[in-house]
Coordinates of C-alpha atoms in Angstrom, one line a residue:
Chain T
M22 CA 91.0 -117.3 -88.1
N23 CA 90.1 -116.1 -84.6
N24 CA 91.6 -112.7 -85.4
L25 CA 88.6 -112.0 -87.5
T26 CA 86.7 -111.2 -84.3
F27 CA 88.7 -107.9 -84.3
G28 CA 86.4 -104.9 -84.4
R29 CA 83.3 -107.1 -84.1
Y30 CA 80.5 -105.3 -82.3
S31 CA 80.5 -106.2 -78.6
P32 CA 77.2 -105.3 -77.0
F33 CA 78.1 -103.6 -73.7
N34 CA 76.1 -100.8 -72.4
T35 CA 78.6 -98.0 -71.8
C36 CA 78.3 -94.3 -72.5
V37 CA 80.4 -94.7 -75.7
H38 CA 78.0 -97.4 -76.9
R39 CA 75.0 -95.1 -76.2
L40 CA 76.3 -92.2 -78.3
D41 CA 74.5 -91.4 -81.6
P42 CA 76.2 -93.3 -84.4
R43 CA 76.1 -90.2 -86.7
N44 CA 78.0 -88.3 -84.0
K45 CA 80.5 -91.2 -83.6
I46 CA 81.2 -91.3 -87.3
F47 CA 81.8 -87.5 -87.4
M48 CA 84.0 -87.6 -84.4
M49 CA 86.0 -90.5 -85.9
L50 CA 86.6 -88.3 -89.0
L51 CA 87.7 -85.4 -86.9
L52 CA 90.2 -87.5 -85.0
M53 CA 91.6 -89.0 -88.1
V54 CA 92.1 -85.6 -89.7
S55 CA 93.8 -84.5 -86.4
I56 CA 96.2 -87.4 -86.6
F57 CA 97.3 -86.4 -90.1
L58 CA 97.9 -82.7 -89.2
K59 CA 101.6 -82.6 -88.8
V60 CA 103.5 -79.7 -87.3
D61 CA 107.0 -78.8 -88.2
S62 CA 108.8 -79.9 -85.1
W63 CA 109.2 -83.6 -84.4
S64 CA 108.9 -83.3 -80.6
T65 CA 105.7 -81.3 -80.8
T66 CA 104.2 -83.8 -83.3
L67 CA 105.2 -86.6 -80.9
I68 CA 103.6 -84.9 -78.0
L69 CA 100.4 -84.3 -79.9
T70 CA 100.0 -87.8 -81.3
G71 CA 100.9 -89.1 -77.8
F72 CA 98.0 -87.0 -76.5
I73 CA 95.6 -88.6 -79.0
F74 CA 96.9 -92.0 -78.1
L75 CA 96.2 -91.4 -74.4
F76 CA 92.8 -90.1 -75.2
L77 CA 92.0 -93.2 -77.3
V78 CA 93.3 -95.5 -74.5
I79 CA 90.9 -93.8 -72.1
V80 CA 88.0 -94.2 -74.5
M81 CA 88.9 -97.9 -75.0
I82 CA 88.9 -98.4 -71.3
I83 CA 85.5 -96.7 -70.9
S84 CA 84.0 -98.7 -73.7
K85 CA 85.4 -102.0 -72.3
I86 CA 87.4 -102.9 -75.4
R87 CA 90.0 -105.5 -74.6
F88 CA 93.6 -104.4 -75.4
L89 CA 94.3 -108.0 -76.3
D90 CA 92.0 -107.6 -79.4
L91 CA 94.0 -104.5 -80.4
F92 CA 97.3 -106.3 -80.1
K93 CA 95.8 -109.2 -82.1
S94 CA 94.8 -107.0 -84.9
L95 CA 98.1 -105.2 -84.9
S96 CA 100.0 -108.4 -85.0
T97 CA 98.6 -109.1 -88.4
M98 CA 100.1 -105.8 -89.6
W99 CA 103.7 -106.7 -89.1
F100 CA 104.3 -107.3 -92.8
L101 CA 103.0 -103.9 -93.7
I102 CA 105.2 -102.4 -91.0
I103 CA 108.3 -104.1 -92.4
I104 CA 107.6 -102.9 -95.9
L105 CA 107.1 -99.3 -94.8
M106 CA 110.4 -99.4 -92.9
V107 CA 112.2 -100.7 -95.9
I108 CA 110.7 -98.1 -98.2
Y109 CA 111.5 -95.2 -95.9
V110 CA 115.0 -96.4 -95.1
F111 CA 116.1 -97.2 -98.6
I112 CA 114.5 -94.5 -100.7
P113 CA 116.5 -91.3 -100.5
N114 CA 114.5 -88.2 -99.5
P115 CA 116.0 -84.7 -100.0
S116 CA 114.1 -83.4 -96.9
Y117 CA 116.2 -85.5 -94.6
N118 CA 119.0 -83.7 -92.8
P119 CA 122.3 -84.9 -94.4
N120 CA 124.0 -84.6 -91.0
H121 CA 121.8 -87.3 -89.5
I122 CA 123.4 -90.3 -91.0
A123 CA 123.1 -93.4 -88.7
F124 CA 125.2 -95.8 -90.6
Y125 CA 126.4 -96.6 -94.1
I126 CA 125.4 -99.6 -96.3
G127 CA 128.0 -99.5 -99.0
T128 CA 128.1 -95.9 -100.0
Y129 CA 124.4 -95.3 -99.2
G130 CA 124.0 -93.5 -95.9
V131 CA 120.9 -94.5 -93.9
N132 CA 119.4 -91.4 -92.3
Y133 CA 118.0 -91.3 -88.7
D134 CA 115.2 -89.2 -90.1
A135 CA 114.0 -92.2 -92.2
F136 CA 113.5 -94.2 -88.9
Y137 CA 111.6 -91.3 -87.3
Q138 CA 109.5 -90.8 -90.4
S139 CA 108.5 -94.5 -90.7
G140 CA 108.0 -94.8 -86.9
Y141 CA 105.7 -91.8 -87.1
I142 CA 103.7 -93.4 -90.0
I143 CA 103.4 -96.7 -88.1
F144 CA 102.3 -94.9 -85.0
R145 CA 99.6 -93.1 -86.9
L146 CA 98.5 -96.3 -88.5
I147 CA 98.1 -97.8 -85.0
L148 CA 96.0 -94.8 -84.0
M149 CA 93.8 -95.2 -87.0
V150 CA 93.3 -98.9 -86.1
M151 CA 92.3 -97.8 -82.6
I152 CA 89.8 -95.2 -83.8
T153 CA 88.1 -97.6 -86.2
M154 CA 88.1 -100.3 -83.6
I155 CA 86.4 -98.1 -81.1
L156 CA 83.8 -97.1 -83.7
T157 CA 83.0 -100.7 -84.9
S158 CA 83.0 -102.4 -81.5
T159 CA 80.8 -99.8 -79.9
T160 CA 78.3 -99.4 -82.7
S161 CA 76.1 -102.1 -84.1
P162 CA 76.3 -102.6 -87.9
M163 CA 72.7 -101.6 -88.2
D164 CA 73.2 -98.3 -86.5
L165 CA 76.3 -97.6 -88.6
T166 CA 74.3 -98.0 -91.8
Y167 CA 71.5 -95.9 -90.5
A168 CA 74.0 -93.2 -89.8
L169 CA 75.6 -93.6 -93.2
E170 CA 72.2 -93.4 -94.9
W171 CA 71.5 -90.2 -92.9
Y172 CA 74.8 -88.7 -94.2
M173 CA 73.8 -89.7 -97.8
T174 CA 70.4 -88.1 -97.6
P175 CA 71.5 -84.8 -99.3
L176 CA 72.7 -86.9 -102.3
K177 CA 69.1 -87.8 -103.0
L178 CA 68.7 -84.4 -104.6
V179 CA 71.1 -85.6 -107.4
K180 CA 69.1 -88.9 -107.7
F181 CA 71.7 -90.9 -105.8
P182 CA 70.0 -94.1 -104.5
A183 CA 71.0 -93.5 -100.9
H184 CA 68.6 -96.0 -99.5
I185 CA 69.6 -98.8 -101.8
V186 CA 73.3 -98.2 -101.1
A187 CA 72.5 -98.2 -97.4
M188 CA 70.5 -101.4 -97.6
T189 CA 73.2 -103.1 -99.6
L190 CA 75.7 -102.0 -97.0
S191 CA 73.6 -103.1 -94.0
I192 CA 73.0 -106.5 -95.6
A193 CA 76.7 -106.9 -96.2
L194 CA 77.5 -105.9 -92.7
R195 CA 74.7 -108.0 -91.3
F196 CA 76.1 -111.1 -93.0
I197 CA 79.7 -110.7 -91.9
P198 CA 79.1 -112.6 -88.6
T199 CA 76.9 -115.1 -90.4
L200 CA 79.6 -115.8 -92.9
L201 CA 82.2 -116.1 -90.2
D202 CA 80.1 -118.6 -88.4
E203 CA 79.6 -120.4 -91.7
T204 CA 83.4 -120.4 -92.2
Q205 CA 83.9 -121.9 -88.8
R206 CA 81.3 -124.6 -89.5
I207 CA 82.9 -125.5 -92.9
M208 CA 86.4 -125.5 -91.3
K209 CA 85.2 -127.9 -88.7
A210 CA 83.5 -130.1 -91.2
Q211 CA 86.7 -130.2 -93.4
A212 CA 88.9 -130.7 -90.3
S213 CA 86.7 -133.8 -89.7
R214 CA 87.9 -135.0 -93.1
G215 CA 91.5 -134.5 -92.1
V216 CA 92.2 -131.0 -93.4
D217 CA 94.8 -129.1 -91.4
F218 CA 94.4 -125.4 -91.9
N219 CA 97.3 -124.4 -89.7
R220 CA 100.1 -126.7 -91.0
G221 CA 101.6 -128.0 -94.2
G222 CA 103.4 -126.4 -97.1
L223 CA 102.0 -123.9 -99.5
F224 CA 100.5 -126.5 -101.8
K225 CA 98.6 -128.2 -99.0
R226 CA 97.4 -124.9 -97.6
V227 CA 96.1 -123.8 -100.9
G228 CA 94.2 -127.1 -101.1
A229 CA 92.8 -126.5 -97.6
I230 CA 91.7 -123.0 -98.5
I231 CA 89.9 -124.2 -101.7
S232 CA 88.0 -126.7 -99.6
L233 CA 86.8 -123.8 -97.5
I234 CA 86.1 -121.2 -100.1
I235 CA 84.1 -123.2 -102.6
P236 CA 81.5 -124.4 -100.1
L237 CA 81.4 -120.9 -98.6
F238 CA 80.6 -119.3 -102.0
V239 CA 78.0 -121.9 -102.7
S240 CA 76.2 -121.3 -99.4
A241 CA 76.5 -117.5 -99.6
I242 CA 75.0 -117.5 -103.1
S243 CA 72.1 -119.7 -102.1
R244 CA 71.6 -117.6 -99.0
S245 CA 71.5 -114.4 -101.0
E246 CA 68.9 -115.9 -103.3
E247 CA 66.8 -117.0 -100.3
L248 CA 67.1 -113.6 -98.7
S249 CA 66.0 -111.7 -101.8
N250 CA 63.0 -114.0 -102.2
A251 CA 62.1 -113.5 -98.5
M252 CA 62.4 -109.7 -98.8
E253 CA 60.2 -109.7 -101.9
A254 CA 57.7 -112.0 -100.3
R255 CA 57.4 -109.4 -97.5
G256 CA 56.8 -106.6 -99.9
Y257 CA 60.1 -104.9 -100.0
D258 CA 60.2 -102.0 -102.5
P259 CA 63.5 -100.1 -102.6
Y260 CA 61.8 -97.0 -103.9
A261 CA 59.0 -96.8 -101.3
K262 CA 59.1 -94.3 -98.4
R263 CA 60.1 -96.1 -95.3
S264 CA 59.7 -95.4 -91.6
R265 CA 62.0 -96.6 -88.8
Y266 CA 61.5 -98.6 -85.7
R267 CA 64.4 -96.9 -83.9
V268 CA 64.8 -93.2 -84.6
L269 CA 68.3 -91.9 -84.1
K270 CA 68.5 -89.1 -81.4
F271 CA 71.1 -86.6 -80.5
H272 CA 71.4 -86.5 -76.7
L273 CA 73.2 -84.2 -74.3
S274 CA 76.0 -86.8 -73.9
D275 CA 76.5 -86.6 -77.7
L276 CA 77.0 -82.8 -77.4
F277 CA 79.5 -83.4 -74.5
A278 CA 81.5 -86.0 -76.4
F279 CA 81.4 -83.8 -79.5
I280 CA 82.8 -80.8 -77.5
I281 CA 85.7 -82.9 -76.3
V282 CA 86.6 -84.2 -79.7
G283 CA 85.9 -80.9 -81.3
A284 CA 88.3 -79.2 -78.8
I285 CA 91.0 -81.7 -79.7
F286 CA 90.5 -81.1 -83.4
A287 CA 90.4 -77.3 -82.9
G288 CA 93.6 -77.4 -80.9
F289 CA 95.4 -79.4 -83.5
L290 CA 94.2 -77.2 -86.3
T291 CA 95.2 -74.0 -84.5
L292 CA 98.7 -75.4 -83.9
R293 CA 99.0 -76.5 -87.5
I294 CA 97.9 -73.1 -88.8
Y295 CA 100.2 -71.1 -86.5
D296 CA 103.1 -73.4 -87.0
G297 CA 105.4 -72.2 -89.6
Y298 CA 103.4 -69.0 -90.3
I299 CA 103.7 -66.9 -87.1
I300 CA 105.9 -68.7 -84.6
K301 CA 107.9 -71.9 -84.5
I302 CA 106.3 -73.9 -81.8
D303 CA 108.5 -76.3 -79.9
F304 CA 107.1 -77.5 -76.6
I305 CA 110.3 -79.2 -75.5
Y306 CA 112.2 -76.0 -76.2
W307 CA 109.7 -74.0 -74.2
I308 CA 109.5 -76.3 -71.3
F309 CA 113.2 -77.3 -70.9
G310 CA 114.7 -74.3 -72.5
A311 CA 117.0 -76.6 -74.4
K312 CA 117.5 -77.3 -78.0
P313 CA 115.6 -80.4 -79.1
L314 CA 117.4 -83.6 -80.0
F315 CA 116.0 -83.6 -83.6
Chain R
M10 CA 87.1 -149.6 -74.0
A11 CA 84.2 -147.2 -74.0
I12 CA 83.8 -143.5 -74.6
K13 CA 84.0 -141.7 -71.3
I14 CA 83.0 -138.1 -70.6
N15 CA 84.3 -137.0 -67.3
D16 CA 83.0 -133.9 -65.6
V17 CA 83.2 -131.8 -68.8
S18 CA 82.3 -128.1 -68.8
F19 CA 82.4 -125.7 -71.7
S20 CA 81.3 -122.1 -72.4
Y21 CA 81.2 -120.1 -75.6
L22 CA 82.4 -116.5 -75.9
K23 CA 84.1 -116.6 -72.5
K24 CA 84.6 -113.4 -70.7
T25 CA 82.2 -111.4 -72.9
P26 CA 78.7 -110.2 -72.2
N27 CA 77.4 -112.9 -74.5
E28 CA 79.0 -115.8 -72.6
V29 CA 76.9 -119.0 -72.9
K30 CA 77.3 -122.1 -70.8
A31 CA 77.0 -125.0 -73.2
L32 CA 78.0 -127.9 -70.9
D33 CA 78.0 -127.9 -67.1
H34 CA 79.9 -130.7 -65.4
V35 CA 78.6 -133.5 -67.6
S36 CA 79.7 -137.1 -67.0
F37 CA 78.6 -140.3 -68.7
E38 CA 79.7 -143.2 -70.8
I39 CA 78.8 -144.2 -74.3
P40 CA 79.0 -148.0 -75.0
K41 CA 81.0 -149.2 -78.0
G42 CA 79.5 -151.1 -80.9
K43 CA 76.0 -149.7 -80.2
I44 CA 73.8 -147.0 -81.6
T45 CA 73.5 -144.2 -79.0
S46 CA 71.2 -141.2 -79.5
I47 CA 71.9 -137.8 -77.9
I48 CA 68.8 -135.8 -77.6
G49 CA 67.9 -132.5 -76.0
H50 CA 66.3 -129.1 -76.9
T51 CA 68.1 -126.6 -79.1
G52 CA 71.0 -125.1 -77.2
S53 CA 71.2 -128.0 -74.7
G54 CA 74.9 -128.7 -75.6
K55 CA 74.6 -131.7 -78.0
S56 CA 76.6 -130.2 -80.8
T57 CA 79.2 -128.9 -78.4
L58 CA 79.6 -132.4 -76.9
I59 CA 80.0 -134.1 -80.3
Q60 CA 82.6 -131.6 -81.4
M61 CA 84.6 -132.4 -78.3
L62 CA 84.5 -136.1 -79.1
N63 CA 86.8 -135.5 -82.1
G64 CA 88.8 -132.7 -80.7
L65 CA 87.3 -129.8 -82.6
L66 CA 86.5 -128.2 -79.3
L67 CA 88.5 -128.6 -76.1
P68 CA 86.7 -128.7 -72.8
D69 CA 87.2 -125.8 -70.3
S70 CA 87.5 -128.4 -67.5
G71 CA 87.2 -132.1 -67.2
F72 CA 88.3 -134.6 -69.9
L73 CA 87.1 -137.1 -72.5
E74 CA 88.5 -140.6 -73.0
I75 CA 87.8 -142.2 -76.4
D76 CA 89.5 -145.6 -76.5
D77 CA 93.2 -144.7 -75.9
F78 CA 92.8 -141.1 -76.8
K79 CA 92.3 -138.4 -74.3
V80 CA 90.9 -134.9 -74.9
T81 CA 91.7 -132.4 -72.2
S82 CA 91.6 -128.7 -71.7
E83 CA 95.3 -128.3 -72.4
K84 CA 96.1 -127.8 -76.0
R85 CA 99.6 -129.2 -75.9
K86 CA 98.5 -132.5 -74.4
N87 CA 96.2 -133.2 -77.4
K88 CA 99.0 -134.1 -79.8
R89 CA 97.3 -137.0 -81.6
I90 CA 94.3 -134.9 -82.6
K91 CA 94.6 -135.8 -86.3
D92 CA 94.7 -139.5 -85.4
L93 CA 91.7 -139.0 -83.2
R94 CA 89.8 -137.4 -86.1
K95 CA 90.5 -140.5 -88.1
H96 CA 89.2 -142.6 -85.3
V97 CA 86.1 -140.5 -84.5
S98 CA 84.5 -138.8 -87.5
I99 CA 81.6 -136.4 -87.5
V100 CA 79.0 -136.0 -90.2
F101 CA 77.7 -132.5 -89.5
Q102 CA 74.2 -131.2 -90.0
F103 CA 73.6 -130.5 -93.7
P104 CA 76.9 -132.1 -94.7
E105 CA 76.2 -131.4 -98.4
Y106 CA 77.4 -127.9 -97.8
Q107 CA 81.0 -129.2 -97.4
L108 CA 81.2 -130.6 -100.9
F109 CA 83.5 -128.8 -103.2
E110 CA 85.4 -131.0 -105.7
E111 CA 84.7 -131.3 -109.4
T112 CA 83.5 -134.9 -109.3
V113 CA 81.8 -137.1 -106.7
E114 CA 84.6 -139.6 -106.5
K115 CA 87.2 -136.8 -106.0
D116 CA 85.2 -135.3 -103.2
V117 CA 84.8 -138.6 -101.4
A118 CA 88.5 -139.3 -101.9
F119 CA 89.5 -135.9 -100.5
G120 CA 89.5 -137.0 -96.8
L121 CA 91.6 -140.0 -97.6
K122 CA 94.2 -137.9 -99.4
N123 CA 94.4 -135.7 -96.4
Y124 CA 95.4 -138.8 -94.4
G125 CA 98.2 -139.5 -96.7
L126 CA 96.8 -142.1 -99.2
K127 CA 97.9 -142.1 -102.8
E128 CA 95.6 -140.8 -105.5
N129 CA 94.6 -144.1 -107.1
E130 CA 94.3 -145.9 -103.8
S131 CA 92.0 -143.2 -102.4
I132 CA 89.8 -143.3 -105.5
E133 CA 89.5 -147.0 -105.1
K134 CA 88.4 -146.7 -101.5
A135 CA 86.1 -143.8 -102.5
H136 CA 84.3 -146.2 -104.9
L137 CA 83.8 -148.7 -102.1
A138 CA 82.4 -146.0 -99.8
L139 CA 80.0 -144.8 -102.5
K140 CA 78.8 -148.3 -103.0
E141 CA 78.2 -148.6 -99.3
V142 CA 75.9 -145.5 -99.4
G143 CA 74.1 -147.0 -102.5
L144 CA 75.5 -144.7 -105.2
D145 CA 76.6 -146.6 -108.3
K146 CA 79.2 -146.1 -111.1
S147 CA 77.0 -143.5 -112.9
F148 CA 77.6 -141.0 -110.1
Y149 CA 81.5 -141.2 -110.0
K150 CA 82.2 -138.6 -112.6
R151 CA 79.2 -136.3 -111.9
S152 CA 79.6 -132.9 -110.2
P153 CA 78.4 -133.0 -106.6
F154 CA 76.5 -129.8 -107.2
E155 CA 74.1 -131.3 -109.7
L156 CA 72.8 -134.0 -107.4
S157 CA 69.6 -134.0 -105.5
G158 CA 69.6 -133.1 -101.8
G159 CA 69.5 -136.8 -100.6
E160 CA 72.2 -137.8 -103.1
K161 CA 74.4 -135.0 -102.0
R162 CA 74.0 -136.0 -98.4
R163 CA 74.9 -139.6 -99.2
V164 CA 78.0 -138.4 -101.0
A165 CA 79.0 -136.3 -98.0
I166 CA 78.5 -139.3 -95.7
A167 CA 80.5 -141.5 -98.1
G168 CA 83.3 -138.9 -97.7
I169 CA 83.4 -139.7 -94.0
L170 CA 82.9 -143.4 -94.4
A171 CA 85.8 -143.6 -96.7
I172 CA 88.1 -142.6 -93.9
D173 CA 86.8 -145.7 -92.1
P174 CA 86.4 -144.3 -88.6
E175 CA 85.8 -146.6 -85.6
I176 CA 83.2 -144.2 -84.2
L177 CA 80.8 -142.3 -86.4
I178 CA 78.9 -139.3 -85.2
L179 CA 75.9 -138.0 -87.2
D180 CA 74.4 -134.7 -86.4
E181 CA 70.7 -134.9 -87.5
P182 CA 71.4 -137.1 -90.4
T183 CA 67.8 -137.0 -91.8
A184 CA 67.1 -133.2 -91.4
G185 CA 65.6 -131.8 -94.5
L186 CA 65.4 -135.1 -96.4
D187 CA 62.2 -136.7 -97.9
P188 CA 60.9 -139.9 -96.2
K189 CA 62.6 -142.1 -98.7
G190 CA 65.9 -140.4 -98.4
S191 CA 65.7 -140.6 -94.6
E192 CA 65.0 -144.3 -94.7
L193 CA 68.0 -144.9 -96.9
I194 CA 70.2 -143.1 -94.5
L195 CA 68.8 -144.8 -91.5
N196 CA 69.2 -148.2 -93.0
L197 CA 72.7 -147.3 -93.9
I198 CA 73.4 -146.4 -90.3
K199 CA 72.0 -149.7 -89.1
E200 CA 74.1 -151.6 -91.6
L201 CA 77.2 -149.8 -90.5
N202 CA 76.5 -150.6 -86.9
R203 CA 76.0 -154.3 -87.8
N204 CA 79.5 -154.2 -89.3
G205 CA 80.8 -153.2 -85.9
K206 CA 80.9 -149.4 -86.0
T207 CA 79.9 -147.4 -82.9
I208 CA 77.3 -144.8 -83.9
I209 CA 76.3 -141.7 -82.1
L210 CA 73.2 -139.9 -83.4
V211 CA 72.1 -136.4 -82.6
T212 CA 68.5 -136.1 -83.4
H213 CA 65.1 -134.5 -82.6
D214 CA 63.1 -137.3 -84.1
M215 CA 61.9 -139.6 -81.3
N216 CA 60.9 -142.3 -83.8
I217 CA 64.5 -142.6 -84.8
V218 CA 65.4 -142.9 -81.1
L219 CA 62.9 -145.6 -80.6
N220 CA 63.4 -147.5 -83.8
H221 CA 67.2 -147.2 -84.3
S222 CA 69.0 -146.6 -81.1
D223 CA 70.2 -149.0 -78.3
Y224 CA 70.9 -146.2 -75.8
V225 CA 69.7 -142.7 -75.3
I226 CA 71.2 -139.7 -73.6
V227 CA 69.2 -136.6 -72.7
L228 CA 70.9 -133.3 -72.3
N229 CA 68.8 -130.6 -70.7
D230 CA 70.0 -127.0 -70.0
S231 CA 73.7 -128.0 -70.4
T232 CA 73.4 -130.9 -67.9
L233 CA 72.8 -134.6 -68.2
S234 CA 69.2 -135.5 -67.4
F235 CA 68.9 -139.1 -68.4
K236 CA 70.8 -142.1 -69.7
G237 CA 69.3 -145.5 -70.5
T238 CA 67.4 -147.4 -73.2
P239 CA 64.7 -145.7 -75.3
S240 CA 61.9 -147.7 -73.7
E241 CA 63.1 -146.7 -70.2
L242 CA 63.1 -143.1 -71.3
F243 CA 59.6 -143.2 -72.8
T244 CA 58.1 -144.9 -69.8
R245 CA 59.3 -142.0 -67.6
D246 CA 57.7 -138.6 -67.1
V247 CA 59.4 -136.7 -70.0
S248 CA 57.4 -133.5 -69.6
N249 CA 60.5 -131.6 -68.5
Y250 CA 62.7 -132.7 -71.5
S251 CA 60.7 -131.0 -74.3
I252 CA 60.4 -134.4 -76.1
E253 CA 57.4 -136.1 -77.5
I254 CA 56.8 -139.8 -76.9
P255 CA 56.3 -141.6 -80.2
E256 CA 52.6 -142.4 -81.0
L257 CA 53.4 -146.1 -81.4
F258 CA 54.9 -146.3 -77.9
K259 CA 52.0 -144.4 -76.4
F260 CA 49.7 -146.9 -78.0
A261 CA 51.7 -149.8 -76.8
L262 CA 51.7 -148.4 -73.2
L263 CA 47.9 -148.0 -73.4
L264 CA 47.5 -151.6 -74.5
K265 CA 49.7 -152.7 -71.6
E266 CA 47.6 -150.6 -69.2
H267 CA 44.6 -152.5 -70.5
Q268 CA 46.1 -155.8 -69.2
L269 CA 47.5 -156.9 -72.6
N270 CA 50.6 -158.9 -72.2
I271 CA 53.0 -156.6 -74.1
D272 CA 56.8 -156.5 -73.6
I273 CA 57.4 -152.8 -73.8
E274 CA 61.2 -153.3 -73.9
K275 CA 61.0 -155.1 -77.3
I276 CA 58.9 -152.6 -79.1
K277 CA 60.9 -150.6 -81.7
N278 CA 58.5 -150.3 -84.6
V279 CA 55.0 -151.2 -85.8
D280 CA 56.1 -154.7 -86.9
D281 CA 57.3 -155.5 -83.4
L282 CA 53.9 -154.5 -81.9
I283 CA 52.0 -156.4 -84.6
N284 CA 54.1 -159.6 -83.9
Q285 CA 53.5 -159.3 -80.2
L286 CA 49.7 -158.8 -80.7
K287 CA 49.7 -161.9 -83.0
E288 CA 51.3 -164.0 -80.3
I289 CA 48.7 -162.9 -77.8
K290 CA 46.0 -164.1 -80.1

């Protein structure tokens, strides 16, 4: 249950924390797109994603995110990783090189390419987790929803209730820590009655979870009712024009950060476009003058 | 054997910018078979301390001895934690939020089943516990969610009583209850104590401290500030503890200052004072 702290906002005051959330969301999208731009050669792809990995590690160090938290969140993904591996290894793919057979299971030849392919997917997943983790642990939920609302403003022209959606989102985000605390509280109360959440067979565990979920729902529902009453009592009107206590500002440091991420994105995009159309790029081939391994 | 707290320290959110020290080298003893109140301002470490007493939290340093159980900072040394939880049970603040079963009797029996009792045996014990908290047969088959606040709380307390712990800890047992509901709960606590249970109360209500507890422990800013009897506490200068001396006690002190022969130690409630005044006459 402690894994749930992954990606929770940690209020340090680093330069990454101080960036404009709108800018951070945009940069996150750029980096994610970069990760999924694949060039033809394996070695170049590896170098490029490795570069992003290094960049993200540096950002994580700057923003004081603990690597332990990253490993904790990744350790919950092992099931997904295994399933991916199995799918890639056992489903035949005509794009694999038929000469790259690693071993045979019966008459089915397991291709090396399948391992590369699944490894690459997993690596990209890890990068995605890192990017979202950097965003959510350096940006408070409130700032995130302000930024989302800002992005949704153009939709107001087509009568999209941007403010209501943003408010719903911000309340949902705001209540995640509260509900987590509540969960901990109920878990302790039930542990006092002899429930063991970590041990026991399936049947016992399901019983333990039920003793947690029902009280959690009851309290969440009563809380939501209280909240809506309190909001109405203070004159909340979703359709009224609202002002803001903290206005988001785009600083010079935002520009600087944007230039770095923008450059990475532009570099990736250029390589992607040139790759396969004009020249075949293979860094390893260029540097070592040797034919790449795969 | 008593309950010994030895040089215990604890912090929340360790190694983050939000780190909060909850207990700072606290040591004291809680006598068995008595009612002891733990008081202190919000955030003084009371809740942390009671959670350690049944192993829900482990101290960062120091250790706790509860009869022949020992709670230390090392996880692997606390192997008998489930037995400890049967020995020391906590009724948390607003315990009605932990109810979840379809019927009252099932909810009370839930804890017993967790400790390995059979269905019919646990239901039988649940009925006894419900009787103890003053809920009769008509409640057995009702849903806990349709009860009033005070009744829900009594069901929740019955759920803990059914386990029959030696030591019972109650975190603000009367918070949010009407005066009648509070009185019922407090009388129940007294009755339990008379039957030999050790009671630890966490409370902000000084009248409960004066009227119901034998000993009182004051935590202030994560450290121990006072231990002794309620009357000892209220005759001291308490301005630093953010507590209010009960009006009744203030009145008794004033009478004593005016040369009336009043035994402050024996004053727990209005009746005690009236009786003493009658004797003077």
